[in-house]
């Protein structure tokens, strides 16, 4: 393979990282992100790195490794904020591509490995869905795929003790990230190896036993350090909750029928590219042993999550690196005319800029915002078109589609994220109001609306504890009117109240809450009357 093609992966991943960085901290934390932020913040404040907590309550659904990494980045970047919480996911995607390339060179050859390393980060579910989301999925995918690919890599090299030890070690790290599914993916790869090669005795070897004892020890030690019975019960319940009997029949049937379509849409564009060239009979179908092991493992993993209707498609993400290597091996020789490829790139560049400008103005109704984001996107686009594209063999279909998806990610980061934030309810502003209004008072929360809770907790720089019975001399956030309602906040369709069971008003001046609480009721009333007379 030409030297310039090998060099292309490095530059592609650099530009992919830049695409991830564009506006990475603009959008407020959404979906499950506030939960990860709260756990990280409370971990740093309490200095308890073994037992995660959410609003002061123990949290057992996910082990702590992901939050250890988030805490590390938060310390480096100066606080628990959007960029420190999302950046690890982007780095995990880049590292997974490197693992695919390094291990794949031996398993499927250089061309297939390079193609696989380009395909994985450009799956839609990775590129747009979780590449910059503060969720453990991309880290979990990195650890699980590393366990499987390193195991297969060293098994092929007859270094069995190293294969089992590293396989179980990375599996233990995966277990510390997202629980019991970590062991499932590794064992499925091992079983697939047995199916393809017939070497079932490897499952009972001394190397396997030794590797399990040494490699799984980090996860076992964590279980012993926390309330083991509660942790194990919760981790098992997370798996059982997705079983068919736990899901309503109509929802289960719907998920069964929609799974293939959801899988195709999550792996766009490569699922469609594969179907197209398969129809054209241009695929290289003579798969080698490693490729057969990987596709068998992917199919078994897919079947497992298909049969569990309570599962979401992102749970299958750890199997996508295996699929990307197989797709890369199938598409590695497929080419397109050079002239047509250049026309596709040029046309895409011209169209996306036009769509960004027109769509941005219409969607945001803010021309200045659109202009700013257009300048950012054009700088990125010029870098891709004039610096990256000339470094690749554009006749390779995999290379062309990888660059097109890279441009799409740059477009998404430049336009969609700031426009989405522009239309999003003002969570940060409302949280800042709550922080200012509660300054000097003890504050609790009676709502688990975690998005607001995170920004209030971070703004006050102290753990915001959830309780149904806050102390009488404190303030609390609630979503229903109770006690003395001191202030009301609107956040989209939601209404929140700052209330207290004993405090009847907030200070009219920026008098501290502690000073106000020390005053007896008569003195507070005299202060109020004096304030009203001065205003009169």
PDB file of N, CA, C and O in Angstrom, residues 74-112:
ATOM      1  N   UNK A  74     -11.804  16.862  34.090  1.00  0.00           N
ATOM      2  CA  UNK A  74     -12.326  18.061  34.752  1.00  0.00           C
ATOM      3  C   UNK A  74     -11.234  18.763  35.545  1.00  0.00           C
ATOM      4  O   UNK A  74     -11.169  19.995  35.580  1.00  0.00           O
ATOM      5  N   UNK A  75     -10.370  17.981  36.175  1.00  0.00           N
ATOM      6  CA  UNK A  75      -9.250  18.578  36.910  1.00  0.00           C
ATOM      7  C   UNK A  75      -8.284  19.272  35.953  1.00  0.00           C
ATOM      8  O   UNK A  75      -7.787  20.365  36.233  1.00  0.00           O
ATOM      9  N   UNK A  76      -8.033  18.653  34.824  1.00  0.00           N
ATOM     10  CA  UNK A  76      -7.100  19.227  33.843  1.00  0.00           C
ATOM     11  C   UNK A  76      -7.663  20.503  33.229  1.00  0.00           C
ATOM     12  O   UNK A  76      -6.947  21.495  33.049  1.00  0.00           O
ATOM     13  N   UNK A  77      -8.965  20.488  32.915  1.00  0.00           N
ATOM     14  CA  UNK A  77      -9.584  21.594  32.177  1.00  0.00           C
ATOM     15  C   UNK A  77     -10.231  22.629  33.087  1.00  0.00           C
ATOM     16  O   UNK A  77     -10.936  23.518  32.604  1.00  0.00           O
ATOM     17  N   UNK A  78     -10.019  22.510  34.379  1.00  0.00           N
ATOM     18  CA  UNK A  78     -10.440  23.572  35.289  1.00  0.00           C
ATOM     19  C   UNK A  78     -11.874  23.537  35.737  1.00  0.00           C
ATOM     20  O   UNK A  78     -12.450  24.585  36.030  1.00  0.00           O
ATOM     21  N   UNK A  79     -12.488  22.372  35.804  1.00  0.00           N
ATOM     22  CA  UNK A  79     -13.841  22.288  36.335  1.00  0.00           C
ATOM     23  C   UNK A  79     -14.705  21.303  35.586  1.00  0.00           C
ATOM     24  O   UNK A  79     -14.372  20.866  34.478  1.00  0.00           O
ATOM     25  N   UNK A  80     -15.822  20.938  36.223  1.00  0.00           N
ATOM     26  CA  UNK A  80     -16.778  20.017  35.607  1.00  0.00           C
ATOM     27  C   UNK A  80     -17.651  20.840  34.658  1.00  0.00           C
ATOM     28  O   UNK A  80     -18.584  21.507  35.077  1.00  0.00           O
ATOM     29  N   UNK A  81     -17.331  20.792  33.391  1.00  0.00           N
ATOM     30  CA  UNK A  81     -18.065  21.578  32.408  1.00  0.00           C
ATOM     31  C   UNK A  81     -18.266  20.751  31.148  1.00  0.00           C
ATOM     32  O   UNK A  81     -17.765  19.617  31.043  1.00  0.00           O
ATOM     33  N   UNK A  82     -18.995  21.319  30.207  1.00  0.00           N
ATOM     34  CA  UNK A  82     -19.415  20.554  29.034  1.00  0.00           C
ATOM     35  C   UNK A  82     -18.234  19.950  28.280  1.00  0.00           C
ATOM     36  O   UNK A  82     -18.269  18.775  27.903  1.00  0.00           O
ATOM     37  N   UNK A  83     -17.186  20.711  28.070  1.00  0.00           N
ATOM     38  CA  UNK A  83     -16.066  20.190  27.280  1.00  0.00           C
ATOM     39  C   UNK A  83     -15.326  19.085  28.020  1.00  0.00           C
ATOM     40  O   UNK A  83     -14.923  18.081  27.419  1.00  0.00           O
ATOM     41  N   UNK A  84     -15.155  19.223  29.332  1.00  0.00           N
ATOM     42  CA  UNK A  84     -14.440  18.189  30.091  1.00  0.00           C
ATOM     43  C   UNK A  84     -15.255  16.907  30.192  1.00  0.00           C
ATOM     44  O   UNK A  84     -14.689  15.822  30.350  1.00  0.00           O
ATOM     45  N   UNK A  85     -16.581  17.011  30.090  1.00  0.00           N
ATOM     46  CA  UNK A  85     -17.440  15.832  30.170  1.00  0.00           C
ATOM     47  C   UNK A  85     -17.605  15.138  28.823  1.00  0.00           C
ATOM     48  O   UNK A  85     -17.817  13.923  28.766  1.00  0.00           O
ATOM     49  N   UNK A  86     -17.497  15.890  27.725  1.00  0.00           N
ATOM     50  CA  UNK A  86     -17.733  15.313  26.396  1.00  0.00           C
ATOM     51  C   UNK A  86     -16.451  14.918  25.670  1.00  0.00           C
ATOM     52  O   UNK A  86     -16.473  14.017  24.827  1.00  0.00           O
ATOM     53  N   UNK A  87     -15.360  15.577  25.990  1.00  0.00           N
ATOM     54  CA  UNK A  87     -14.107  15.316  25.275  1.00  0.00           C
ATOM     55  C   UNK A  87     -13.645  13.857  25.376  1.00  0.00           C
ATOM     56  O   UNK A  87     -13.163  13.299  24.382  1.00  0.00           O
ATOM     57  N   UNK A  88     -13.766  13.190  26.545  1.00  0.00           N
ATOM     58  CA  UNK A  88     -13.333  11.784  26.612  1.00  0.00           C
ATOM     59  C   UNK A  88     -14.027  10.873  25.610  1.00  0.00           C
ATOM     60  O   UNK A  88     -13.414   9.927  25.108  1.00  0.00           O
ATOM     61  N   UNK A  89     -15.291  11.146  25.292  1.00  0.00           N
ATOM     62  CA  UNK A  89     -15.994  10.321  24.302  1.00  0.00           C
ATOM     63  C   UNK A  89     -15.350  10.459  22.928  1.00  0.00           C
ATOM     64  O   UNK A  89     -15.187   9.472  22.201  1.00  0.00           O
ATOM     65  N   UNK A  90     -14.977  11.683  22.568  1.00  0.00           N
ATOM     66  CA  UNK A  90     -14.330  11.911  21.275  1.00  0.00           C
ATOM     67  C   UNK A  90     -12.972  11.218  21.211  1.00  0.00           C
ATOM     68  O   UNK A  90     -12.627  10.591  20.195  1.00  0.00           O
ATOM     69  N   UNK A  91     -12.217  11.323  22.283  1.00  0.00           N
ATOM     70  CA  UNK A  91     -10.896  10.678  22.316  1.00  0.00           C
ATOM     71  C   UNK A  91     -11.044   9.163  22.227  1.00  0.00           C
ATOM     72  O   UNK A  91     -10.239   8.483  21.562  1.00  0.00           O
ATOM     73  N   UNK A  92     -12.079   8.615  22.874  1.00  0.00           N
ATOM     74  CA  UNK A  92     -12.308   7.171  22.826  1.00  0.00           C
ATOM     75  C   UNK A  92     -12.589   6.705  21.402  1.00  0.00           C
ATOM     76  O   UNK A  92     -12.134   5.624  20.984  1.00  0.00           O
ATOM     77  N   UNK A  93     -13.314   7.498  20.625  1.00  0.00           N
ATOM     78  CA  UNK A  93     -13.583   7.153  19.223  1.00  0.00           C
ATOM     79  C   UNK A  93     -12.277   7.103  18.430  1.00  0.00           C
ATOM     80  O   UNK A  93     -12.033   6.163  17.655  1.00  0.00           O
ATOM     81  N   UNK A  94     -11.428   8.109  18.636  1.00  0.00           N
ATOM     82  CA  UNK A  94     -10.134   8.157  17.925  1.00  0.00           C
ATOM     83  C   UNK A  94      -9.277   6.950  18.291  1.00  0.00           C
ATOM     84  O   UNK A  94      -8.685   6.298  17.415  1.00  0.00           O
ATOM     85  N   UNK A  95      -9.212   6.639  19.573  1.00  0.00           N
ATOM     86  CA  UNK A  95      -8.388   5.509  20.031  1.00  0.00           C
ATOM     87  C   UNK A  95      -8.918   4.178  19.497  1.00  0.00           C
ATOM     88  O   UNK A  95      -8.132   3.277  19.170  1.00  0.00           O
ATOM     89  N   UNK A  96     -10.234   4.041  19.423  1.00  0.00           N
ATOM     90  CA  UNK A  96     -10.807   2.803  18.888  1.00  0.00           C
ATOM     91  C   UNK A  96     -10.398   2.607  17.433  1.00  0.00           C
ATOM     92  O   UNK A  96     -10.072   1.486  17.012  1.00  0.00           O
ATOM     93  N   UNK A  97     -10.392   3.690  16.656  1.00  0.00           N
ATOM     94  CA  UNK A  97      -9.949   3.593  15.264  1.00  0.00           C
ATOM     95  C   UNK A  97      -8.494   3.138  15.172  1.00  0.00           C
ATOM     96  O   UNK A  97      -8.137   2.322  14.312  1.00  0.00           O
ATOM     97  N   UNK A  98      -7.662   3.646  16.066  1.00  0.00           N
ATOM     98  CA  UNK A  98      -6.245   3.239  16.074  1.00  0.00           C
ATOM     99  C   UNK A  98      -6.095   1.764  16.449  1.00  0.00           C
ATOM    100  O   UNK A  98      -5.269   1.053  15.864  1.00  0.00           O
ATOM    101  N   UNK A  99      -6.895   1.298  17.411  1.00  0.00           N
ATOM    102  CA  UNK A  99      -6.860  -0.120  17.788  1.00  0.00           C
ATOM    103  C   UNK A  99      -7.266  -0.994  16.600  1.00  0.00           C
ATOM    104  O   UNK A  99      -6.653  -2.036  16.335  1.00  0.00           O
ATOM    105  N   UNK A 100      -8.311  -0.578  15.897  1.00  0.00           N
ATOM    106  CA  UNK A 100      -8.759  -1.326  14.712  1.00  0.00           C
ATOM    107  C   UNK A 100      -7.643  -1.409  13.678  1.00  0.00           C
ATOM    108  O   UNK A 100      -7.381  -2.477  13.109  1.00  0.00           O
ATOM    109  N   UNK A 101      -6.953  -0.295  13.448  1.00  0.00           N
ATOM    110  CA  UNK A 101      -5.884  -0.269  12.441  1.00  0.00           C
ATOM    111  C   UNK A 101      -4.692  -1.124  12.863  1.00  0.00           C
ATOM    112  O   UNK A 101      -4.169  -1.911  12.067  1.00  0.00           O
ATOM    113  N   UNK A 102      -4.285  -0.996  14.116  1.00  0.00           N
ATOM    114  CA  UNK A 102      -3.087  -1.706  14.591  1.00  0.00           C
ATOM    115  C   UNK A 102      -3.306  -3.217  14.608  1.00  0.00           C
ATOM    116  O   UNK A 102      -2.466  -3.989  14.143  1.00  0.00           O
ATOM    117  N   UNK A 103      -4.438  -3.653  15.169  1.00  0.00           N
ATOM    118  CA  UNK A 103      -4.705  -5.099  15.242  1.00  0.00           C
ATOM    119  C   UNK A 103      -5.167  -5.654  13.892  1.00  0.00           C
ATOM    120  O   UNK A 103      -4.855  -6.799  13.543  1.00  0.00           O
ATOM    121  N   UNK A 104      -5.892  -4.824  13.134  1.00  0.00           N
ATOM    122  CA  UNK A 104      -6.449  -5.304  11.870  1.00  0.00           C
ATOM    123  C   UNK A 104      -5.417  -5.589  10.810  1.00  0.00           C
ATOM    124  O   UNK A 104      -5.654  -6.407   9.911  1.00  0.00           O
ATOM    125  N   UNK A 105      -4.251  -4.923  10.881  1.00  0.00           N
ATOM    126  CA  UNK A 105      -3.218  -5.153   9.871  1.00  0.00           C
ATOM    127  C   UNK A 105      -2.800  -6.618   9.821  1.00  0.00           C
ATOM    128  O   UNK A 105      -2.520  -7.160   8.741  1.00  0.00           O
ATOM    129  N   UNK A 106      -2.765  -7.246  10.997  1.00  0.00           N
ATOM    130  CA  UNK A 106      -2.390  -8.663  11.038  1.00  0.00           C
ATOM    131  C   UNK A 106      -3.583  -9.561  10.744  1.00  0.00           C
ATOM    132  O   UNK A 106      -3.437 -10.631  10.150  1.00  0.00           O
ATOM    133  N   UNK A 107      -4.769  -9.115  11.151  1.00  0.00           N
ATOM    134  CA  UNK A 107      -5.946  -9.974  11.034  1.00  0.00           C
ATOM    135  C   UNK A 107      -6.515 -10.005   9.617  1.00  0.00           C
ATOM    136  O   UNK A 107      -6.918 -11.067   9.133  1.00  0.00           O
ATOM    137  N   UNK A 108      -6.571  -8.835   8.952  1.00  0.00           N
ATOM    138  CA  UNK A 108      -7.215  -8.775   7.625  1.00  0.00           C
ATOM    139  C   UNK A 108      -6.349  -8.086   6.575  1.00  0.00           C
ATOM    140  O   UNK A 108      -6.799  -7.898   5.445  1.00  0.00           O
ATOM    141  N   UNK A 109      -5.136  -7.684   6.931  1.00  0.00           N
ATOM    142  CA  UNK A 109      -4.276  -6.989   5.982  1.00  0.00           C
ATOM    143  C   UNK A 109      -4.375  -5.479   6.118  1.00  0.00           C
ATOM    144  O   UNK A 109      -5.310  -4.946   6.712  1.00  0.00           O
ATOM    145  N   UNK A 110      -3.407  -4.767   5.546  1.00  0.00           N
ATOM    146  CA  UNK A 110      -3.319  -3.313   5.723  1.00  0.00           C
ATOM    147  C   UNK A 110      -4.498  -2.567   5.108  1.00  0.00           C
ATOM    148  O   UNK A 110      -5.041  -1.647   5.708  1.00  0.00           O
ATOM    149  N   UNK A 111      -4.906  -2.973   3.908  1.00  0.00           N
ATOM    150  CA  UNK A 111      -6.005  -2.259   3.261  1.00  0.00           C
ATOM    151  C   UNK A 111      -7.305  -2.424   4.026  1.00  0.00           C
ATOM    152  O   UNK A 111      -8.056  -1.466   4.227  1.00  0.00           O
ATOM    153  N   UNK A 112      -7.588  -3.632   4.464  1.00  0.00           N
ATOM    154  CA  UNK A 112      -8.808  -3.875   5.228  1.00  0.00           C
ATOM    155  C   UNK A 112      -8.787  -3.177   6.566  1.00  0.00           C
ATOM    156  O   UNK A 112      -9.801  -2.646   7.031  1.00  0.00           O
TER     157      UNK A 112
END
